[in-house]
Amino acid sequence: MKLFIYTLAFTSLFFSCKEKKTTEILPKTDGLISVTNTQFQSSEMVISKPTEQDFDIKIKTTGKIDVPPQNRAKVTTFIGGYVKSTSLLVGNNVIKGQALLTLENTEFLDIQKEYLEITEQMKYLKSEYERQKTLYDEKITSQKNYLKAESDYRKAKATQQSLKAKLQLLNINPSNVEKGKLTSIITIYSPISGDIVIMNANVGMHIAPADVILEIVDTEHLHLELAVFEKDILNVKVGQKINFTVPEASKEVFNAEVHLVGKSIEGNDRTINVHGHLEDTIKQKLLTGMFVEADIIVGSKKGLAIPIEALVTENHKNFVLLLKNNKNNGYSFKKTAVTIGEKTADLVEIIPDGTINESSKILTKGVFDLIN
């Protein structure tokens, strides 16, 4: 009795396994991949022909987010000093003319002292020059005395103007100096409005004339700076659309437009600079210096298209599953190499050849499951 039960159980298990196998992918035969009708339907596979679609012709390039030179300022001082005070950090927004920090140095006092002294001398030298001129005009004094007085006055005036310009560069009011109000502290003001992107100043730090104290960028005028290879540049024109991504930050696709095309080839990589304008709505999402990958759309064409999910890529080669026959309660496909062209978000262009054309029947859904 037990032997009969074991035999019955084994027989049931055998037929159960056999029944399950009838819904699985059939083995490859003659280089074909076959699948049963049951599996085809249960996996919701789809067979369709390539369709004619419009494709953009693109030039692939790379670049970065940048600003025009007039919207980037590196703040320095032509006479160094020690940082007396500052309260700014990277990321702070400043406006043109805003006080950024103060510097202290005794050299500032020396310039003011020289200016004050020469200004006092100017009163005498001017008076002496005018007196000698009058005497010379009346033939009372010699030409030598007149010319010496004129020379002394003009040299002193040049020195005064030079020192006055230095004071103005240091943001020291010459009128205050003339009143005897001297200071060892100067204030450095912002030359443009924007955001601080570099800050190299701490209280007590010595700043040399060649040092960049801080850098300000006006992000209101962000744009694309792209490097286009020489072989592609003749196809690039002002007004063409640009689609770009910031691969390190987001998968979002942004839009721009070609605004300027460079007129000379730069560097050993033989590229030309292309300047692209950004849409105002996306500027707040981007930062200067971001690396971008971009497509410049230089034209359009019609081509045969299949869904991207119908394409199989192996070892840098592209394949599709081409229907060879539909009989014996199943479908048989051949993995066929294809040459692809342009792409969209959902479609890929395939170049017709002796094997693939507009009449070809291709598996367009369920390819991944079948290949694997």
Short mmCIF file of C-alpha atoms in Angstrom, two decimals:
data_model
loop_
_atom_site.label_atom_id
_atom_site.label_comp_id
_atom_site.label_asym_id
_atom_site.label_seq_id
_atom_site.Cartn_x
_atom_site.Cartn_y
_atom_site.Cartn_z
CA MET A 1 0.00 0.00 0.00
CA LYS A 2 2.84 2.41 0.92
CA LEU A 3 4.66 1.57 -2.30
CA PHE A 4 1.54 2.49 -4.29
CA ILE A 5 1.23 5.82 -2.45
CA TYR A 6 4.93 6.67 -3.08
CA THR A 7 4.57 5.72 -6.75
CA LEU A 8 1.47 7.90 -7.11
CA ALA A 9 3.16 10.88 -5.43
CA PHE A 10 6.26 10.59 -7.61
CA THR A 11 4.15 10.33 -10.76
CA SER A 12 2.13 13.42 -9.77
CA LEU A 13 5.32 15.40 -9.06
CA PHE A 14 6.82 14.35 -12.43
CA PHE A 15 3.79 15.45 -14.42
CA SER A 16 3.54 18.70 -12.36
CA CYS A 17 7.15 19.62 -13.19
CA LYS A 18 6.62 18.72 -16.83
CA GLU A 19 3.54 20.93 -16.98
CA LYS A 20 5.46 23.91 -15.51
CA LYS A 21 8.26 23.51 -18.03
CA THR A 22 5.85 23.94 -20.90
CA THR A 23 5.45 27.67 -19.95
CA GLU A 24 9.18 28.43 -19.84
CA ILE A 25 11.38 29.77 -22.62
CA LEU A 26 12.34 27.04 -25.01
CA PRO A 27 16.06 26.34 -25.51
CA LYS A 28 17.99 28.06 -28.32
CA THR A 29 18.02 26.07 -31.53
CA ASP A 30 19.93 26.96 -34.70
CA GLY A 31 20.90 30.28 -33.14
CA LEU A 32 17.26 31.14 -32.47
CA ILE A 33 15.60 32.04 -29.18
CA SER A 34 12.18 30.46 -28.90
CA VAL A 35 9.29 31.08 -26.54
CA THR A 36 5.92 29.39 -26.19
CA ASN A 37 2.60 31.11 -26.80
CA THR A 38 1.83 30.77 -23.11
CA GLN A 39 5.03 32.47 -22.05
CA PHE A 40 4.60 35.16 -24.72
CA GLN A 41 1.16 36.05 -23.43
CA SER A 42 1.93 35.78 -19.72
CA SER A 43 4.96 38.08 -20.09
CA GLU A 44 2.88 40.54 -22.15
CA MET A 45 5.43 40.56 -24.93
CA VAL A 46 4.85 42.74 -27.98
CA ILE A 47 6.03 42.42 -31.58
CA SER A 48 5.95 45.48 -33.84
CA LYS A 49 7.57 47.01 -36.90
CA PRO A 50 9.90 50.04 -36.94
CA THR A 51 8.02 53.29 -37.45
CA GLU A 52 9.14 56.49 -39.16
CA GLN A 53 9.84 59.26 -36.67
CA ASP A 54 11.45 62.71 -36.60
CA PHE A 55 14.86 62.79 -34.91
CA ASP A 56 16.99 65.74 -33.86
CA ILE A 57 20.52 65.84 -35.25
CA LYS A 58 22.77 66.59 -32.29
CA ILE A 59 26.35 67.56 -31.58
CA LYS A 60 27.55 66.21 -28.27
CA THR A 61 29.80 68.46 -26.22
CA THR A 62 30.83 69.30 -22.66
CA GLY A 63 31.44 72.49 -20.73
CA LYS A 64 30.56 74.31 -17.54
CA ILE A 65 28.24 76.85 -15.97
CA ASP A 66 29.95 80.24 -15.87
CA VAL A 67 29.38 84.00 -15.74
CA PRO A 68 30.70 86.83 -17.98
CA PRO A 69 33.99 88.44 -16.87
CA GLN A 70 32.22 91.62 -15.76
CA ASN A 71 30.10 89.56 -13.36
CA ARG A 72 33.06 88.06 -11.50
CA ALA A 73 35.29 90.18 -9.25
CA LYS A 74 38.44 89.26 -7.31
CA VAL A 75 38.92 91.76 -4.51
CA THR A 76 42.53 92.78 -3.76
CA THR A 77 44.37 95.76 -2.31
CA PHE A 78 47.34 97.56 -3.87
CA ILE A 79 48.86 98.16 -0.40
CA GLY A 80 48.72 95.28 2.06
CA GLY A 81 47.68 95.32 5.68
CA TYR A 82 46.27 93.34 8.57
CA VAL A 83 42.58 92.43 8.60
CA LYS A 84 40.98 94.55 11.29
CA SER A 85 37.38 93.36 10.95
CA THR A 86 35.04 91.34 8.73
CA SER A 87 31.79 89.46 9.26
CA LEU A 88 31.29 87.85 5.87
CA LEU A 89 31.30 84.15 4.92
CA VAL A 90 31.20 82.18 1.69
CA GLY A 91 27.63 82.29 0.40
CA ASN A 92 26.81 85.77 1.75
CA ASN A 93 25.14 88.09 -0.73
CA VAL A 94 26.60 91.59 -1.05
CA ILE A 95 25.62 94.67 -3.02
CA LYS A 96 27.85 97.03 -4.97
CA GLY A 97 29.46 99.57 -2.63
CA GLN A 98 28.90 97.50 0.52
CA ALA A 99 31.73 97.45 3.09
CA LEU A 100 33.46 94.05 3.00
CA LEU A 101 36.28 94.36 5.54
CA THR A 102 38.79 96.79 7.05
CA LEU A 103 42.60 96.71 6.85
CA GLU A 104 45.12 98.36 9.17
CA ASN A 105 48.65 99.46 8.22
CA THR A 106 50.96 102.35 9.23
CA GLU A 107 51.82 102.81 5.55
CA PHE A 108 48.41 104.38 5.15
CA LEU A 109 49.48 107.09 7.61
CA ASP A 110 52.71 107.72 5.70
CA ILE A 111 50.82 108.41 2.45
CA GLN A 112 48.44 110.77 4.23
CA LYS A 113 51.38 112.57 5.89
CA GLU A 114 53.12 113.06 2.53
CA TYR A 115 49.89 114.32 0.98
CA LEU A 116 49.33 116.76 3.82
CA GLU A 117 52.89 118.10 3.61
CA ILE A 118 52.81 118.59 -0.16
CA THR A 119 49.41 120.27 0.07
CA GLU A 120 50.81 122.76 2.56
CA GLN A 121 53.82 123.41 0.32
CA MET A 122 51.53 124.00 -2.64
CA LYS A 123 50.21 127.21 -1.09
CA TYR A 124 53.70 128.72 -0.99
CA LEU A 125 54.86 127.29 -4.35
CA LYS A 126 51.75 128.51 -6.13
CA SER A 127 52.12 131.97 -4.63
CA GLU A 128 55.81 132.11 -5.56
CA TYR A 129 55.07 130.94 -9.10
CA GLU A 130 52.42 133.62 -9.60
CA ARG A 131 54.73 136.31 -8.11
CA GLN A 132 57.64 135.33 -10.37
CA LYS A 133 55.33 135.28 -13.38
CA THR A 134 54.17 138.83 -12.66
CA LEU A 135 57.73 140.03 -12.17
CA TYR A 136 58.85 138.33 -15.36
CA ASP A 137 56.00 139.83 -17.35
CA GLU A 138 57.08 143.28 -16.06
CA LYS A 139 60.73 142.54 -16.96
CA ILE A 140 61.74 142.85 -13.30
CA THR A 141 63.03 139.30 -12.69
CA SER A 142 65.03 136.93 -14.86
CA GLN A 143 63.56 134.15 -16.95
CA LYS A 144 65.63 131.65 -14.90
CA ASN A 145 63.88 132.57 -11.63
CA TYR A 146 60.49 132.42 -13.32
CA LEU A 147 61.12 128.99 -14.89
CA LYS A 148 62.44 127.56 -11.61
CA ALA A 149 59.36 128.72 -9.72
CA GLU A 150 57.12 127.28 -12.42
CA SER A 151 58.99 123.94 -12.38
CA ASP A 152 58.84 123.64 -8.58
CA TYR A 153 55.14 124.38 -8.59
CA ARG A 154 54.30 121.93 -11.35
CA LYS A 155 56.38 119.10 -9.79
CA ALA A 156 54.70 119.64 -6.44
CA LYS A 157 51.28 119.66 -8.11
CA ALA A 158 52.02 116.36 -9.87
CA THR A 159 53.15 114.81 -6.58
CA GLN A 160 50.02 116.07 -4.87
CA GLN A 161 47.77 114.62 -7.58
CA SER A 162 49.58 111.29 -7.41
CA LEU A 163 49.19 111.06 -3.62
CA LYS A 164 45.57 112.13 -3.90
CA ALA A 165 44.88 109.30 -6.36
CA LYS A 166 46.51 106.81 -3.98
CA LEU A 167 44.30 108.01 -1.15
CA GLN A 168 41.21 107.58 -3.32
CA LEU A 169 42.30 104.05 -4.25
CA LEU A 170 42.58 103.35 -0.52
CA ASN A 171 39.09 104.81 -0.01
CA ILE A 172 40.52 107.64 2.15
CA ASN A 173 38.89 111.02 1.66
CA PRO A 174 41.60 113.62 0.76
CA SER A 175 39.44 116.39 2.22
CA ASN A 176 39.61 114.75 5.65
CA VAL A 177 43.38 114.49 5.37
CA GLU A 178 43.62 118.20 4.51
CA LYS A 179 41.69 118.86 7.73
CA GLY A 180 44.25 116.83 9.69
CA LYS A 181 42.07 113.73 10.15
CA LEU A 182 44.50 110.85 9.53
CA THR A 183 43.70 107.14 9.88
CA SER A 184 45.62 103.86 9.86
CA ILE A 185 42.49 101.87 8.90
CA ILE A 186 40.91 101.61 5.45
CA THR A 187 37.66 100.03 4.31
CA ILE A 188 37.40 97.82 1.22
CA TYR A 189 34.07 97.98 -0.62
CA SER A 190 32.37 95.55 -2.99
CA PRO A 191 32.94 96.42 -6.69
CA ILE A 192 29.84 94.47 -7.84
CA SER A 193 26.70 92.89 -6.43
CA GLY A 194 26.66 89.12 -6.07
CA ASP A 195 27.50 86.16 -3.86
CA ILE A 196 30.82 85.53 -2.13
CA VAL A 197 32.32 82.30 -3.52
CA ILE A 198 35.85 82.56 -2.07
CA MET A 199 36.81 84.09 1.29
CA ASN A 200 40.49 84.21 2.26
CA ALA A 201 40.40 86.76 5.08
CA ASN A 202 40.37 86.22 8.85
CA VAL A 203 40.75 88.85 11.56
CA GLY A 204 44.45 89.44 12.24
CA MET A 205 45.62 87.91 8.95
CA HIS A 206 48.15 89.85 6.89
CA ILE A 207 47.00 90.52 3.34
CA ALA A 208 49.69 91.13 0.72
CA PRO A 209 49.00 93.25 -2.39
CA ALA A 210 48.98 90.16 -4.65
CA ASP A 211 46.56 88.19 -2.46
CA VAL A 212 42.93 87.61 -3.46
CA ILE A 213 41.00 88.63 -0.37
CA LEU A 214 37.66 87.32 -1.64
CA GLU A 215 35.82 86.61 -4.87
CA ILE A 216 32.31 87.73 -5.76
CA VAL A 217 30.12 86.27 -8.51
CA ASP A 218 26.93 87.82 -9.82
CA THR A 219 24.77 84.76 -10.57
CA GLU A 220 22.07 86.80 -12.31
CA HIS A 221 23.93 86.26 -15.57
CA LEU A 222 24.76 82.53 -15.53
CA HIS A 223 25.46 81.03 -18.93
CA LEU A 224 26.89 77.93 -20.61
CA GLU A 225 30.48 77.80 -21.82
CA LEU A 226 30.81 74.79 -24.16
CA ALA A 227 33.83 73.41 -26.02
CA VAL A 228 32.86 72.21 -29.53
CA PHE A 229 35.33 70.22 -31.61
CA GLU A 230 36.62 71.66 -34.87
CA LYS A 231 34.90 69.00 -37.00
CA ASP A 232 31.47 70.05 -35.71
CA ILE A 233 31.72 73.83 -35.43
CA LEU A 234 30.53 74.68 -38.97
CA ASN A 235 27.14 73.16 -38.08
CA VAL A 236 26.68 75.35 -35.00
CA LYS A 237 24.67 78.54 -35.49
CA VAL A 238 23.34 81.28 -33.21
CA GLY A 239 19.79 80.53 -32.05
CA GLN A 240 20.05 76.73 -32.03
CA LYS A 241 18.60 74.88 -29.05
CA ILE A 242 20.79 73.22 -26.44
CA ASN A 243 19.75 70.39 -24.12
CA PHE A 244 22.11 69.77 -21.22
CA THR A 245 22.44 67.91 -17.94
CA VAL A 246 24.58 68.29 -14.83
CA PRO A 247 25.51 64.61 -14.43
CA GLU A 248 27.08 64.95 -10.99
CA ALA A 249 24.03 66.70 -9.52
CA SER A 250 20.86 65.67 -11.35
CA LYS A 251 19.36 63.72 -14.24
CA GLU A 252 17.10 66.63 -15.11
CA VAL A 253 17.44 67.96 -18.66
CA PHE A 254 17.76 71.74 -18.93
CA ASN A 255 17.29 74.00 -21.96
CA ALA A 256 19.50 76.75 -23.36
CA GLU A 257 20.19 78.52 -26.66
CA VAL A 258 23.35 79.24 -28.64
CA HIS A 259 24.12 82.94 -28.21
CA LEU A 260 27.72 83.35 -29.40
CA VAL A 261 30.09 81.14 -31.40
CA GLY A 262 33.84 81.61 -31.02
CA LYS A 263 35.95 82.75 -33.96
CA SER A 264 39.20 80.92 -33.16
CA ILE A 265 40.32 77.40 -32.30
CA GLU A 266 41.76 77.10 -28.79
CA GLY A 267 44.18 74.65 -27.18
CA ASN A 268 45.66 71.33 -28.21
CA ASP A 269 42.24 69.66 -28.28
CA ARG A 270 41.18 71.87 -31.23
CA THR A 271 37.93 73.22 -29.77
CA ILE A 272 35.91 76.40 -30.22
CA ASN A 273 34.06 78.13 -27.39
CA VAL A 274 30.28 78.35 -27.70
CA HIS A 275 28.34 80.63 -25.36
CA GLY A 276 24.79 79.56 -24.48
CA HIS A 277 22.04 81.57 -22.78
CA LEU A 278 20.01 79.89 -20.03
CA GLU A 279 16.31 80.15 -19.33
CA ASP A 280 15.66 82.41 -16.32
CA THR A 281 13.57 79.75 -14.58
CA ILE A 282 16.53 77.35 -14.19
CA LYS A 283 19.26 79.75 -13.08
CA GLN A 284 18.40 79.30 -9.41
CA LYS A 285 19.06 75.56 -9.69
CA LEU A 286 22.62 75.93 -11.01
CA LEU A 287 25.98 77.01 -9.62
CA THR A 288 29.03 78.48 -11.32
CA GLY A 289 31.65 75.90 -12.17
CA MET A 290 29.23 72.98 -12.60
CA PHE A 291 30.32 70.46 -15.26
CA VAL A 292 27.69 69.88 -17.96
CA GLU A 293 27.11 67.45 -20.80
CA ALA A 294 25.21 69.06 -23.65
CA ASP A 295 23.59 68.33 -27.01
CA ILE A 296 23.42 71.17 -29.53
CA ILE A 297 20.49 70.52 -31.90
CA VAL A 298 21.74 71.46 -35.37
CA GLY A 299 18.96 69.96 -37.51
CA SER A 300 16.34 67.22 -37.86
CA LYS A 301 15.72 64.16 -40.00
CA LYS A 302 13.31 61.26 -40.43
CA GLY A 303 14.36 57.74 -39.53
CA LEU A 304 13.14 54.28 -38.55
CA ALA A 305 12.55 54.07 -34.82
CA ILE A 306 12.02 51.38 -32.23
CA PRO A 307 11.46 51.72 -28.48
CA ILE A 308 14.70 51.95 -26.52
CA GLU A 309 13.62 48.93 -24.46
CA ALA A 310 13.74 46.82 -27.67
CA LEU A 311 17.50 47.41 -27.95
CA VAL A 312 20.04 45.06 -26.38
CA THR A 313 23.61 46.28 -25.84
CA GLU A 314 26.41 43.77 -25.29
CA ASN A 315 30.15 44.46 -25.49
CA HIS A 316 29.51 47.88 -27.05
CA LYS A 317 27.39 46.29 -29.81
CA ASN A 318 23.65 46.73 -30.33
CA PHE A 319 21.13 43.97 -31.09
CA VAL A 320 17.41 43.43 -31.56
CA LEU A 321 15.34 40.24 -31.45
CA LEU A 322 14.08 39.75 -35.01
CA LEU A 323 11.06 37.45 -35.48
CA LYS A 324 11.97 34.49 -37.72
CA ASN A 325 8.83 32.36 -37.47
CA ASN A 326 5.60 31.92 -35.55
CA LYS A 327 4.57 28.30 -35.53
CA ASN A 328 4.53 25.14 -33.40
CA ASN A 329 2.65 27.05 -30.71
CA GLY A 330 5.50 29.53 -30.20
CA TYR A 331 7.73 32.28 -31.53
CA SER A 332 11.35 32.12 -32.62
CA PHE A 333 13.64 35.17 -32.63
CA LYS A 334 17.15 35.77 -33.89
CA LYS A 335 19.47 38.15 -32.06
CA THR A 336 20.45 40.49 -34.89
CA ALA A 337 23.11 43.21 -34.83
CA VAL A 338 21.91 46.71 -35.78
CA THR A 339 23.45 50.12 -36.31
CA ILE A 340 21.79 52.88 -34.34
CA GLY A 341 21.60 56.62 -34.96
CA GLU A 342 19.95 59.39 -32.96
CA LYS A 343 18.02 58.89 -29.73
CA THR A 344 15.12 60.50 -27.90
CA ALA A 345 13.89 59.83 -24.39
CA ASP A 346 11.88 56.78 -25.55
CA LEU A 347 13.01 55.92 -29.08
CA VAL A 348 16.21 55.00 -30.87
CA GLU A 349 16.90 55.24 -34.59
CA ILE A 350 18.02 52.09 -36.38
CA ILE A 351 19.80 52.37 -39.72
CA PRO A 352 18.20 50.10 -42.37
CA ASP A 353 20.43 47.40 -43.89
CA GLY A 354 20.00 44.12 -45.70
CA THR A 355 18.49 42.51 -42.59
CA ILE A 356 16.46 45.23 -40.88
CA ASN A 357 14.01 47.48 -42.71
CA GLU A 358 10.56 49.03 -42.27
CA SER A 359 8.89 45.61 -42.74
CA SER A 360 10.90 43.80 -40.08
CA LYS A 361 9.03 42.39 -37.10
CA ILE A 362 10.91 43.00 -33.87
CA LEU A 363 10.22 42.09 -30.26
CA THR A 364 9.68 45.50 -28.65
CA LYS A 365 8.45 44.52 -25.19
CA GLY A 366 9.71 41.76 -22.93
CA VAL A 367 13.19 41.68 -24.47
CA PHE A 368 15.02 41.89 -21.17
CA ASP A 369 13.18 38.93 -19.70
CA LEU A 370 13.75 36.84 -22.81
CA ILE A 371 17.46 37.60 -23.13
CA ASN A 372 18.08 36.82 -19.50
#
